[in-house]
């Protein structure tokens, strides 16, 4: 391993550091978005369309309006103007459902908002929403789960700009497949999945003249501000978005949904703060979901196990008018060495709510398909699946002919195999037993993007010896507060306990979305530059204040370490606390600002930047009672330098737990009659719970990737989910002999 996890000296970087916001969360002091209340605040409850395709003919709000404590029932005729937001170059103004609520009378998916009841209490608003009567002209909704490509042009417009449907190609994949000695041609299916963070989406909107303030459970306060400014025709300085604590998001909270502008429009009309909390049922309808995918993978190989051809042709569903691209081919072009490759995609429009990013978007369903195909090919070749992957390790990223900034996939596989005990695997189906249970062992690889978004930060050194670091990013539960404290501590020598971290407010310096697993890598240069600038400012105070022991020194002769200013030549023992320097000058604080430049999605990169990893999974199978359990997992991650192994392990474990859900439980089902997501509650939509979660042994290789930032840290929020389902389905096959290619694996699949 590159460097030990225990760094030298007092640096907090690379050390297990408990979350600095933990005490506030466990004592209930942390205020989540819906915990904020304001004088005169009203409650809004949307009215949901009960058809998925057709037109709204009439809306009868008269009974609802007469109910006690009801302030208004809004609809297309009385909500006031809400404009469309527009995409921006770069990464700003992202919105996955651009159509403003109530823009027209067309209903395109079940649950689309058609009216909004506002009342003094939540109960009164809910009763009023239930009392609104709608009539429709109905057409049969198309929620067909068999996907066929629609009539799209060769280049489609997506949320990421124009994307060619021939996504990647090299050599002649078809000819090489035709002449290959050993072939595989299979189709893998993943269902629509719904984000189910514990915290519901929530917005409280209030106006002060032309100033709009939104308390919103968003993974991106800065992006939300830009979108809302456009939707209400305001300069962006007039909009402020606050998100202090989130009960997670999984990508579903990255961008604004229609309830946000509804709350703001209602607050504008009524002149009072309006709170809108999306119900769990609405969470399945109006705030995004992971697209259903159908992916054909064709592999050709030599008898010795060298890949000669890879074709990945995938289809995904999307809503009637949105453009979200589920990029299942993201990792395919570079993960293995293969001279002939083709990746294409097609889209199938359905009467469903907008599709959206969900933890590891694109790559997670994509790697489920390609890694499953790798496992099946290894079996056909009678080569161990770890060995088969090692045989096809690329030297460079063959899709763009660039070196990897840092790739240690081979070491991941070798270390994982060793920790898991893979050499003891008997490849025969159902041949391994323990304590009367049949064992199944499986493996799969993982990859995820790396890079930086733009970020600004501001750092203050204060006369009480504390430090404040501020950035308009947010902590969705992953540990961002703690990471910023560690970074500020690293530069100033002030212990983490004396660092105040301010996040979750668009009034702070612009910070990145909590997305793409890029927040940590993005903020590092900004925080470090802000600290350098604040320290430079401190040194000017030190050399210029009458009576200062450093009076007349040159700034470059001085240093700040361990919270003390000292003359480098004289050593830290003769230094003084920086708080003394400030007090002597009667200065409350010095401040510094810093920025990180965006590198993600940049043109003409010099390196291919990704994280890598793998999972080894054991399942137990009891055919007598058809009980399948995931019994242990070993995960190895090559995600750059790990700044906080404690929170990093927690991210990977959480992602593996979510992967068990992807493999065995999670599936959003649409009713073919009315188009409704039918299992829209946590009783019928199954997520992994504690009793499903096995021991998960997480290892980090910890090689710093210096192309990313000065600490070499990449992200760890999403990669832990990639590959888990492929490893589990491989283990299921090894234990039971049943090859399931359509997730989730159901008990009835195994009763053969
Ligand atoms: Mo992640 S789906 O980019 O929050």
XYZ file of C-alpha atoms and ligand atoms in Angstrom:
756
model
C 0.000 0.000 0.000
C 1.214 3.435 -0.908
C 1.052 5.263 2.363
C -0.088 4.277 5.791
C -3.493 5.385 6.991
C -1.909 6.838 10.103
C -0.292 10.062 8.960
C 2.622 11.493 10.863
C 2.498 14.450 13.220
C -0.692 16.200 14.142
C -2.251 16.288 10.683
C -5.904 15.305 10.801
C -5.771 14.240 7.134
C -5.905 10.487 6.746
C -7.041 9.927 10.335
C -10.324 8.464 11.520
C -12.226 11.618 12.513
C -15.725 11.432 13.969
C -18.320 13.698 12.394
C -18.152 17.166 13.928
C -21.912 17.519 13.437
C -22.634 14.211 15.177
C -23.466 15.675 18.614
C -25.891 18.156 17.066
C -27.623 15.381 15.180
C -27.967 12.928 18.043
C -29.157 15.605 20.480
C -31.748 16.925 18.038
C -30.132 20.361 17.714
C -29.460 19.926 14.001
C -32.279 21.585 12.067
C -33.329 19.793 8.927
C -35.232 21.783 6.309
C -38.740 20.937 7.481
C -37.754 21.717 11.098
C -37.663 25.442 10.311
C -40.882 27.273 11.196
C -41.748 30.950 10.731
C -44.439 33.280 12.069
C -47.591 33.084 9.979
C -46.289 30.121 8.023
C -48.834 28.273 5.865
C -48.823 24.673 4.670
C -49.184 23.541 1.078
C -50.291 20.140 -0.199
C -50.282 19.417 -3.950
C -53.134 17.719 -5.775
C -51.870 14.779 -7.844
C -53.205 13.756 -11.246
C -54.807 10.316 -11.094
C -54.129 9.583 -14.738
C -50.766 9.219 -16.498
C -51.707 10.293 -20.021
C -54.362 12.765 -21.129
C -55.710 16.212 -20.505
C -57.146 17.965 -17.528
C -60.688 19.019 -18.534
C -62.183 20.529 -15.399
C -60.993 21.284 -11.917
C -63.577 21.898 -9.199
C -61.977 23.653 -6.229
C -65.161 25.163 -4.753
C -65.651 22.678 -1.916
C -61.972 22.805 -1.000
C -61.898 26.596 -0.904
C -64.822 26.686 1.551
C -63.173 24.355 4.054
C -62.043 25.826 7.393
C -58.557 27.353 7.599
C -58.016 27.061 3.849
C -56.294 30.126 2.371
C -56.273 29.288 -1.330
C -56.362 26.559 -3.918
C -53.962 27.342 -6.739
C -54.043 26.015 -10.293
C -53.097 27.071 -13.801
C -55.444 30.069 -13.835
C -54.368 31.689 -10.566
C -50.829 30.597 -9.641
C -49.184 33.516 -11.458
C -46.201 33.416 -13.777
C -43.606 30.691 -13.391
C -41.032 30.732 -16.186
C -38.941 27.931 -17.597
C -35.325 27.781 -16.552
C -32.771 27.236 -19.295
C -29.555 25.212 -19.349
C -26.228 27.031 -19.031
C -22.841 26.091 -20.428
C -20.712 24.508 -17.723
C -22.386 23.108 -14.663
C -25.086 25.563 -13.647
C -28.857 25.885 -13.882
C -29.328 22.140 -14.040
C -32.962 21.085 -13.791
C -34.282 17.688 -14.845
C -37.952 18.654 -15.258
C -37.935 22.029 -16.994
C -41.675 22.324 -17.534
C -42.937 24.585 -14.758
C -45.865 23.169 -12.788
C -49.296 23.965 -14.288
C -47.714 25.221 -17.555
C -50.302 23.410 -19.676
C -53.300 21.092 -19.212
C -51.507 18.006 -20.439
C -50.909 15.192 -17.950
C -47.860 13.155 -18.904
C -47.317 11.026 -15.805
C -49.273 9.796 -12.813
C -49.056 12.117 -9.846
C -48.163 15.223 -11.867
C -49.272 18.225 -9.835
C -52.505 19.803 -11.091
C -53.394 22.069 -8.146
C -52.076 23.182 -4.762
C -54.065 23.641 -1.560
C -52.707 26.065 1.049
C -54.038 26.316 4.600
C -53.133 27.332 8.133
C -52.376 23.750 9.096
C -51.017 20.746 7.250
C -54.190 18.786 8.076
C -56.466 21.452 6.606
C -54.314 21.680 3.468
C -54.379 17.906 3.040
C -58.152 17.781 3.473
C -58.564 20.574 0.927
C -56.238 18.892 -1.586
C -58.292 15.697 -1.209
C -61.514 17.657 -1.816
C -60.419 19.029 -5.223
C -62.257 17.266 -8.045
C -60.725 16.834 -11.496
C -62.053 15.424 -14.750
C -59.821 14.301 -17.589
C -59.811 13.101 -21.151
C -57.859 9.893 -20.689
C -55.640 7.941 -22.984
C -53.981 4.633 -22.256
C -50.643 5.338 -20.593
C -47.513 3.762 -21.991
C -45.561 2.304 -19.075
C -44.479 -0.819 -20.962
C -41.407 -2.368 -19.355
C -40.193 -3.974 -22.613
C -38.015 -1.298 -24.120
C -37.479 -0.570 -27.796
C -35.523 2.410 -29.064
C -37.704 5.343 -30.075
C -37.114 7.271 -33.295
C -34.287 9.451 -32.037
C -31.706 11.171 -34.263
C -28.074 10.004 -34.161
C -27.233 12.820 -31.765
C -29.713 13.462 -28.958
C -29.982 16.476 -26.724
C -29.503 15.518 -23.078
C -28.975 17.247 -19.775
C -25.246 16.955 -20.546
C -25.661 18.658 -23.933
C -25.714 16.803 -27.281
C -24.633 13.153 -27.016
C -24.072 10.839 -30.007
C -25.982 7.563 -29.699
C -22.874 5.843 -31.024
C -21.188 6.669 -27.763
C -17.811 5.013 -28.235
C -16.240 2.831 -30.879
C -12.901 1.436 -31.972
C -11.861 -1.281 -34.406
C -14.622 -3.402 -35.949
C -16.629 -4.816 -33.063
C -19.148 -6.723 -35.196
C -16.615 -8.476 -37.410
C -14.433 -9.356 -34.425
C -17.456 -10.775 -32.621
C -18.483 -12.856 -35.633
C -15.056 -14.440 -35.924
C -14.418 -14.832 -32.180
C -13.778 -18.354 -30.863
C -15.891 -17.916 -27.732
C -18.966 -15.678 -27.732
C -21.488 -14.338 -25.301
C -24.673 -12.465 -26.256
C -26.962 -11.714 -23.329
C -29.364 -9.000 -22.227
C -29.441 -7.633 -18.695
C -32.344 -5.711 -17.236
C -32.474 -3.344 -14.297
C -35.777 -1.980 -12.979
C -36.801 1.569 -12.242
C -35.541 2.326 -8.743
C -36.789 5.076 -6.460
C -34.605 7.177 -4.159
C -35.794 6.639 -0.612
C -33.759 8.885 1.657
C -35.187 9.005 5.158
C -35.824 12.750 4.857
C -38.637 13.681 2.480
C -38.119 16.506 0.001
C -39.184 19.745 1.640
C -39.330 23.437 0.757
C -40.296 26.492 2.763
C -40.493 29.627 0.624
C -40.837 33.233 1.746
C -40.656 36.610 0.068
C -39.466 39.966 1.274
C -40.380 42.294 -1.578
C -38.405 40.984 -4.535
C -36.172 38.796 -2.352
C -36.978 35.076 -2.311
C -35.621 32.830 0.446
C -35.979 29.070 0.204
C -35.252 26.526 2.886
C -34.913 23.474 0.696
C -33.637 19.936 1.129
C -31.269 20.279 -1.802
C -27.934 18.700 -2.684
C -27.041 21.953 -4.469
C -27.951 25.330 -2.940
C -26.038 27.302 -5.587
C -27.600 25.516 -8.570
C -31.034 25.799 -6.943
C -30.547 29.550 -6.609
C -29.733 29.922 -10.338
C -32.726 27.858 -11.449
C -35.194 29.582 -9.120
C -33.941 33.041 -10.124
C -34.818 32.189 -13.714
C -38.180 30.663 -12.858
C -39.243 33.854 -11.068
C -37.497 36.301 -13.397
C -35.136 37.585 -10.699
C -31.455 38.460 -10.577
C -29.768 35.583 -8.804
C -28.672 37.926 -5.986
C -32.362 38.107 -5.063
C -32.611 34.407 -4.283
C -31.154 32.676 -1.243
C -31.274 28.926 -0.700
C -30.537 27.317 2.670
C -29.996 23.611 3.410
C -28.237 23.135 6.745
C -28.735 19.391 7.229
C -30.057 16.725 4.922
C -31.334 13.245 5.687
C -29.547 12.084 2.544
C -30.648 12.350 -1.061
C -28.928 9.665 -3.192
C -29.006 12.087 -6.144
C -32.748 12.671 -6.001
C -32.178 16.029 -4.330
C -29.466 17.292 -6.674
C -31.737 19.534 -8.737
C -35.016 21.420 -8.260
C -38.334 19.627 -8.708
C -41.734 21.132 -9.394
C -42.837 21.428 -5.749
C -40.125 24.044 -5.129
C -41.492 26.603 -7.583
C -45.043 25.803 -6.435
C -44.177 26.684 -2.835
C -42.458 29.888 -3.985
C -45.369 30.891 -6.228
C -47.899 30.265 -3.433
C -45.825 32.271 -0.958
C -45.675 35.145 -3.459
C -49.463 35.159 -3.854
C -50.270 34.921 -0.148
C -47.482 37.108 1.232
C -46.603 34.528 3.881
C -44.028 31.749 4.266
C -45.304 28.500 2.712
C -44.025 25.070 3.662
C -44.436 22.088 1.339
C -43.286 18.610 2.334
C -43.500 15.969 -0.386
C -45.216 12.784 0.830
C -43.576 9.376 0.592
C -46.066 8.470 -2.157
C -45.143 11.608 -4.123
C -41.476 10.655 -3.713
C -42.231 7.867 -6.217
C -43.935 10.215 -8.674
C -42.569 13.746 -8.893
C -38.967 13.859 -7.663
C -37.123 11.538 -10.020
C -36.122 7.894 -10.140
C -33.368 5.720 -11.602
C -34.274 4.693 -15.138
C -35.286 1.166 -16.042
C -32.614 -0.216 -18.390
C -32.285 -3.081 -20.847
C -28.730 -3.752 -21.916
C -27.473 -6.173 -24.555
C -23.848 -7.134 -24.061
C -21.885 -9.103 -26.631
C -18.391 -10.319 -25.833
C -15.958 -12.197 -28.035
C -12.791 -13.801 -26.660
C -9.975 -16.111 -27.583
C -9.843 -19.559 -25.976
C -6.997 -18.235 -23.814
C -9.266 -15.552 -22.385
C -8.268 -12.421 -24.268
C -11.202 -10.169 -25.136
C -11.397 -9.405 -28.852
C -14.764 -7.684 -29.060
C -17.138 -5.842 -26.721
C -20.523 -4.471 -27.776
C -22.733 -2.747 -25.231
C -26.068 -1.588 -26.656
C -28.355 -0.227 -23.999
C -31.844 1.175 -23.787
C -33.411 3.178 -21.032
C -36.789 4.697 -20.391
C -37.370 8.389 -19.875
C -40.327 10.670 -19.388
C -42.307 12.203 -22.242
C -40.586 15.599 -22.402
C -37.379 15.503 -20.371
C -33.826 14.725 -21.475
C -32.085 12.865 -18.679
C -29.330 10.613 -20.047
C -28.795 7.368 -18.127
C -25.193 6.860 -19.196
C -24.855 3.078 -18.788
C -21.876 3.152 -21.153
C -19.813 5.469 -18.967
C -17.321 2.869 -17.737
C -17.543 0.394 -20.641
C -14.978 1.937 -23.028
C -12.024 1.936 -20.615
C -12.620 -0.756 -18.016
C -10.912 -3.578 -19.981
C -8.469 -3.880 -22.832
C -10.283 -4.820 -26.027
C -9.303 -3.798 -29.555
C -12.823 -3.789 -31.000
C -15.578 -2.029 -29.112
C -18.889 -0.355 -29.698
C -21.212 1.336 -27.206
C -24.604 2.638 -28.329
C -27.813 3.663 -26.669
C -31.472 4.189 -27.435
C -34.295 5.779 -25.488
C -37.900 4.775 -24.908
C -40.332 7.487 -23.838
C -42.912 6.484 -21.271
C -45.698 8.102 -19.254
C -43.582 8.288 -16.113
C -42.089 11.044 -13.982
C -38.657 12.367 -14.872
C -35.698 10.023 -14.568
C -32.765 11.333 -12.564
C -29.328 10.743 -11.140
C -29.331 8.054 -8.483
C -26.146 7.052 -6.672
C -23.689 6.096 -9.401
C -26.053 7.066 -12.243
C -25.368 5.273 -15.509
C -22.257 3.427 -14.421
C -24.055 1.431 -11.717
C -26.651 -0.203 -14.000
C -24.033 -0.259 -16.783
C -21.443 -2.121 -14.728
C -24.097 -4.526 -13.500
C -24.533 -5.574 -17.147
C -20.902 -5.575 -18.302
C -19.494 -7.163 -15.129
C -22.206 -9.844 -15.259
C -21.188 -10.546 -18.847
C -17.530 -10.786 -17.765
C -18.497 -13.370 -15.133
C -20.525 -15.400 -17.616
C -17.741 -15.273 -20.184
C -15.211 -16.455 -17.605
C -17.435 -19.438 -16.927
C -17.693 -20.283 -20.630
C -13.912 -20.044 -20.916
C -13.453 -22.113 -17.730
C -11.175 -19.395 -16.445
C -11.435 -18.028 -12.921
C -13.361 -14.702 -13.080
C -10.595 -12.843 -11.220
C -7.994 -14.270 -13.587
C -10.144 -13.380 -16.614
C -10.203 -9.747 -15.490
C -6.443 -9.715 -14.864
C -5.900 -11.074 -18.384
C -7.697 -8.066 -19.836
C -6.156 -5.276 -17.795
C -5.518 -2.234 -20.041
C -2.253 -0.279 -19.958
C -3.985 2.994 -20.880
C -7.541 4.217 -21.369
C -7.982 2.734 -24.853
C -11.091 4.818 -25.608
C -9.248 8.140 -25.526
C -5.617 6.944 -25.767
C -4.695 8.645 -22.510
C -2.856 7.281 -19.493
C -4.870 6.787 -16.327
C -4.003 9.347 -13.656
C -3.902 6.496 -11.145
C -5.299 2.997 -11.675
C -4.672 0.048 -9.356
C -7.470 -2.283 -10.350
C -5.175 -5.313 -10.464
C -4.099 -4.665 -6.877
C -7.749 -4.287 -5.871
C -8.558 -7.715 -7.313
C -5.495 -9.392 -5.832
C -5.957 -7.896 -2.369
C -9.679 -8.627 -2.393
C -9.083 -12.222 -3.414
C -6.559 -12.630 -0.593
C -8.773 -11.050 2.085
C -11.797 -13.048 0.963
C -9.998 -16.378 0.624
C -10.943 -16.676 -3.048
C -8.271 -19.330 -3.740
C -10.434 -21.805 -1.793
C -13.304 -21.381 -4.262
C -14.581 -24.579 -5.841
C -16.120 -23.401 -9.127
C -18.656 -26.259 -9.292
C -22.266 -25.138 -8.746
C -23.511 -25.703 -5.194
C -20.358 -27.554 -4.219
C -19.342 -25.371 -1.294
C -21.064 -25.887 2.062
C -20.810 -24.505 5.567
C -22.959 -25.342 8.581
C -25.530 -27.034 6.389
C -25.821 -24.051 4.066
C -24.858 -23.929 0.411
C -22.398 -21.151 -0.352
C -22.122 -19.049 -3.484
C -19.127 -16.845 -4.206
C -19.021 -14.041 -6.740
C -16.840 -11.133 -7.755
C -17.217 -7.949 -9.809
C -15.315 -4.777 -10.566
C -16.269 -1.148 -9.991
C -15.396 2.221 -11.496
C -16.559 5.796 -11.097
C -15.607 9.212 -12.457
C -13.115 11.497 -10.736
C -12.444 15.193 -11.106
C -13.450 18.549 -9.685
C -16.279 21.015 -9.944
C -15.560 24.715 -9.507
C -15.643 25.803 -5.862
C -15.024 28.936 -3.812
C -14.282 29.077 -0.091
C -13.602 31.663 2.568
C -11.495 31.140 5.697
C -11.180 33.315 8.790
C -8.566 33.165 11.557
C -10.142 34.786 14.645
C -8.812 36.475 17.763
C -10.204 33.733 20.055
C -7.995 31.146 18.375
C -10.812 29.652 16.322
C -11.133 29.253 12.575
C -14.212 29.611 10.413
C -14.365 27.987 6.995
C -17.329 28.734 4.704
C -18.395 27.213 1.398
C -21.741 27.139 -0.396
C -21.748 23.380 -0.697
C -23.775 21.197 1.693
C -23.478 18.016 3.743
C -26.015 15.366 2.758
C -24.895 13.139 5.607
C -21.678 11.994 3.977
C -19.297 13.989 6.213
C -18.624 17.213 4.298
C -18.701 19.353 7.471
C -15.997 17.136 8.932
C -13.835 17.064 5.811
C -13.797 20.879 5.633
C -12.807 21.053 9.298
C -9.984 18.579 8.639
C -8.768 20.611 5.656
C -8.818 23.898 7.573
C -7.072 22.209 10.497
C -4.398 20.804 8.213
C -3.468 24.278 6.966
C -3.753 26.246 10.219
C -2.755 23.708 12.839
C -5.900 24.579 14.772
C -7.565 21.400 16.094
C -10.775 20.238 14.418
C -12.782 21.054 17.589
C -11.930 24.749 17.211
C -13.005 24.984 13.596
C -16.441 26.258 12.716
C -17.693 25.034 9.361
C -20.426 26.962 7.594
C -22.165 25.188 4.694
C -25.598 24.924 3.131
C -26.338 28.514 2.200
C -26.151 30.078 -1.262
C -25.125 33.362 0.387
C -21.745 31.742 1.123
C -19.024 31.570 -1.562
C -20.280 29.387 -4.436
C -19.722 25.716 -3.674
C -20.311 22.550 -5.685
C -23.331 20.263 -5.719
C -23.044 17.268 -3.413
C -22.958 15.085 -6.483
C -20.795 12.965 -8.702
C -18.806 12.070 -5.573
C -16.900 15.245 -6.421
C -17.537 17.567 -3.466
C -14.454 16.646 -1.430
C -12.017 16.674 -4.345
C -13.543 19.973 -5.533
C -13.207 21.942 -2.306
C -9.612 21.002 -1.418
C -7.788 23.606 -3.565
C -10.322 26.322 -2.649
C -9.939 25.726 1.093
C -6.157 25.522 0.883
C -5.897 28.743 -1.131
C -8.299 30.510 1.229
C -6.157 29.398 4.167
C -2.950 30.539 2.462
C -4.464 33.948 1.832
C -5.722 34.294 5.411
C -2.287 33.272 6.715
C -0.592 35.848 4.436
C -2.910 38.465 5.838
C -2.059 37.344 9.379
C 1.663 37.690 8.646
C 1.169 41.270 7.446
C -0.572 42.012 10.745
C 2.299 40.312 12.610
C 5.055 42.352 10.965
C 3.234 45.680 11.027
C 1.590 45.932 14.445
C 3.425 48.167 16.914
C 4.733 46.079 19.802
C 4.532 42.834 17.855
C 7.498 40.498 18.436
C 7.610 40.141 14.640
C 7.690 43.879 13.887
C 9.903 44.604 10.898
C 10.307 40.932 9.843
C 9.641 39.832 6.294
C 6.419 37.833 5.812
C 8.364 34.974 4.240
C 10.490 34.620 7.389
C 7.386 33.674 9.375
C 5.326 30.494 9.540
C 2.069 29.322 11.123
C 2.014 25.835 12.581
C -0.003 24.328 15.370
C -1.863 27.631 15.662
C 1.350 29.538 16.463
C 3.150 32.229 14.483
C 6.942 31.967 14.663
C 10.147 32.973 12.951
C 11.195 29.991 10.880
C 14.844 30.392 11.870
C 13.982 30.462 15.579
C 11.534 27.559 15.720
C 7.965 27.108 16.870
C 8.835 27.131 20.599
C 9.547 30.860 20.420
C 6.293 31.539 18.571
C 3.065 33.080 19.838
C -0.534 31.989 19.333
C -2.048 33.681 16.279
C -4.892 34.876 18.494
C -2.346 37.022 20.403
C -1.133 38.537 17.141
C -4.685 39.523 16.215
C -5.586 40.845 19.669
C -2.479 42.947 19.801
C -3.604 44.582 16.556
C -7.185 44.940 17.849
C -8.253 42.824 14.864
C -11.169 40.399 15.334
C -10.097 38.356 12.340
C -8.186 38.007 9.122
C -9.802 36.413 6.117
C -8.814 34.693 2.892
C -10.636 33.553 -0.221
C -9.781 30.712 -2.587
C -11.135 28.993 -5.666
C -10.878 25.608 -7.328
C -11.176 25.334 -11.076
C -13.452 22.771 -12.650
C -11.641 19.817 -14.206
C -14.518 17.365 -14.577
C -15.829 17.175 -18.167
C -13.020 19.535 -19.270
C -11.985 19.439 -22.951
C -8.526 18.047 -23.833
C -7.696 16.280 -20.581
C -4.179 14.881 -20.158
C -5.274 11.901 -18.097
C -8.200 9.543 -17.812
C -9.364 10.024 -14.241
C -11.448 7.403 -12.495
C -11.663 5.469 -9.289
C -11.661 1.698 -9.302
C -12.547 -1.127 -6.998
C -14.021 -4.584 -6.622
C -16.350 -6.614 -4.449
C -16.141 -10.234 -3.361
C -19.475 -11.554 -2.143
C -20.637 -14.680 -0.352
C -24.279 -15.734 -0.311
C -25.812 -18.573 1.644
C -28.602 -20.622 0.104
C -31.016 -22.977 1.820
C -32.951 -24.712 -0.975
C -35.200 -26.471 1.579
C -36.812 -23.188 2.582
C -35.721 -21.014 -0.366
C -33.764 -18.627 1.812
C -31.023 -16.550 0.248
C -28.803 -14.277 2.307
C -25.757 -12.171 1.507
C -23.477 -13.411 4.276
C -20.246 -11.445 3.822
C -18.634 -8.911 1.500
C -15.023 -7.872 0.987
C -14.632 -4.584 -0.876
C -11.381 -3.004 -2.033
C -11.354 0.578 -3.272
C -8.737 2.517 -5.222
C -10.165 5.994 -4.646
C -7.044 8.085 -4.162
C -5.878 9.293 -0.772
C -8.534 8.722 1.882
C -8.884 11.857 4.012
C -11.113 10.334 6.684
C -11.051 6.533 6.714
C -13.897 6.404 9.262
C -16.435 8.296 7.153
C -15.037 6.773 3.957
C -15.626 3.216 5.194
C -19.095 4.306 6.206
C -19.782 5.540 2.656
C -18.599 2.301 1.088
C -20.508 0.114 3.548
C -23.667 2.126 2.957
C -23.241 1.765 -0.786
C -22.724 -2.014 -0.500
C -25.899 -2.235 1.591
C -27.691 -0.310 -1.159
C -26.192 -2.742 -3.687
C -27.802 -5.636 -1.824
C -31.094 -3.784 -2.301
C -30.386 -3.330 -5.996
C -29.594 -7.028 -6.393
C -32.374 -8.513 -4.291
C -35.134 -6.037 -3.403
C -35.562 -2.663 -5.058
C -37.982 -2.273 -7.963
C -40.557 0.383 -8.800
C -43.530 -1.225 -10.517
C -45.960 0.687 -12.741
C -49.635 -0.229 -12.967
C -50.352 -0.804 -16.683
C -53.958 0.448 -16.244
C -53.420 3.889 -14.722
C -49.635 4.228 -14.993
C -49.133 4.728 -11.252
C -45.958 3.584 -9.504
C -47.963 0.998 -7.605
C -45.602 0.150 -4.739
C -45.186 3.779 -3.698
C -44.547 3.214 0.008
C -41.875 1.650 2.207
C -43.961 -1.440 2.907
C -44.189 -2.483 -0.742
C -40.944 -0.990 -2.057
C -38.350 -3.082 -0.289
C -35.053 -1.561 0.775
C -32.236 -3.339 2.559
C -32.564 -3.201 6.349
C -30.131 -4.069 9.139
C -31.037 -7.759 9.163
C -30.099 -7.989 5.459
C -26.722 -6.319 5.967
C -23.805 -8.726 6.430
C -20.294 -8.009 7.732
C -18.676 -5.765 5.104
C -14.892 -5.648 5.132
C -13.700 -2.464 3.400
C -10.094 -1.851 2.315
C -8.647 1.267 0.699
C -5.455 1.124 -1.354
C -4.830 4.811 -0.573
C -2.676 5.824 -3.545
C -2.838 9.645 -3.820
C -3.953 10.844 -7.258
C -2.036 14.082 -7.630
C -3.752 14.935 -10.906
C -6.958 15.558 -8.953
C -5.796 17.924 -6.206
C -2.832 18.459 -3.892
C -3.962 15.761 -1.450
C -4.661 13.193 -4.157
C -8.196 12.575 -2.894
C -10.899 11.290 -5.237
C -14.527 10.679 -4.211
C -16.061 7.721 -2.395
C -19.813 8.448 -2.276
C -20.953 6.384 -5.231
C -18.350 3.855 -6.358
C -19.192 1.456 -3.536
C -22.500 0.676 -5.231
C -20.945 -0.116 -8.620
C -20.510 -3.836 -9.251
C -22.239 -5.087 -6.091
C -25.284 -6.458 -7.928
C -23.101 -8.241 -10.503
C -21.054 -9.869 -7.731
C -24.236 -10.963 -5.940
C -25.895 -12.423 -9.036
C -22.656 -14.283 -9.771
C -22.667 -15.648 -6.224
C -26.344 -16.616 -6.605
C -25.465 -18.552 -9.752
C -22.501 -20.228 -8.085
C -24.635 -21.333 -5.138
C -27.925 -22.179 -6.875
C -27.093 -22.754 -10.540
C -29.681 -20.146 -11.541
C -28.476 -17.307 -13.734
C -30.705 -14.262 -13.173
C -30.261 -11.453 -15.689
C -33.204 -9.314 -14.614
C -32.946 -7.493 -11.303
C -33.951 -7.836 -8.611
C -33.368 -11.553 -8.018
C -36.639 -12.899 -6.648
C -37.151 -16.042 -4.647
C -39.440 -17.356 -7.409
C -36.472 -17.135 -9.842
C -34.677 -19.654 -7.643
C -37.508 -22.177 -7.265
C -36.530 -24.306 -10.223
Mo -24.891 11.486 -6.947
S -26.417 10.525 -7.970
O -24.250 12.452 -8.257
O -25.820 12.402 -5.784
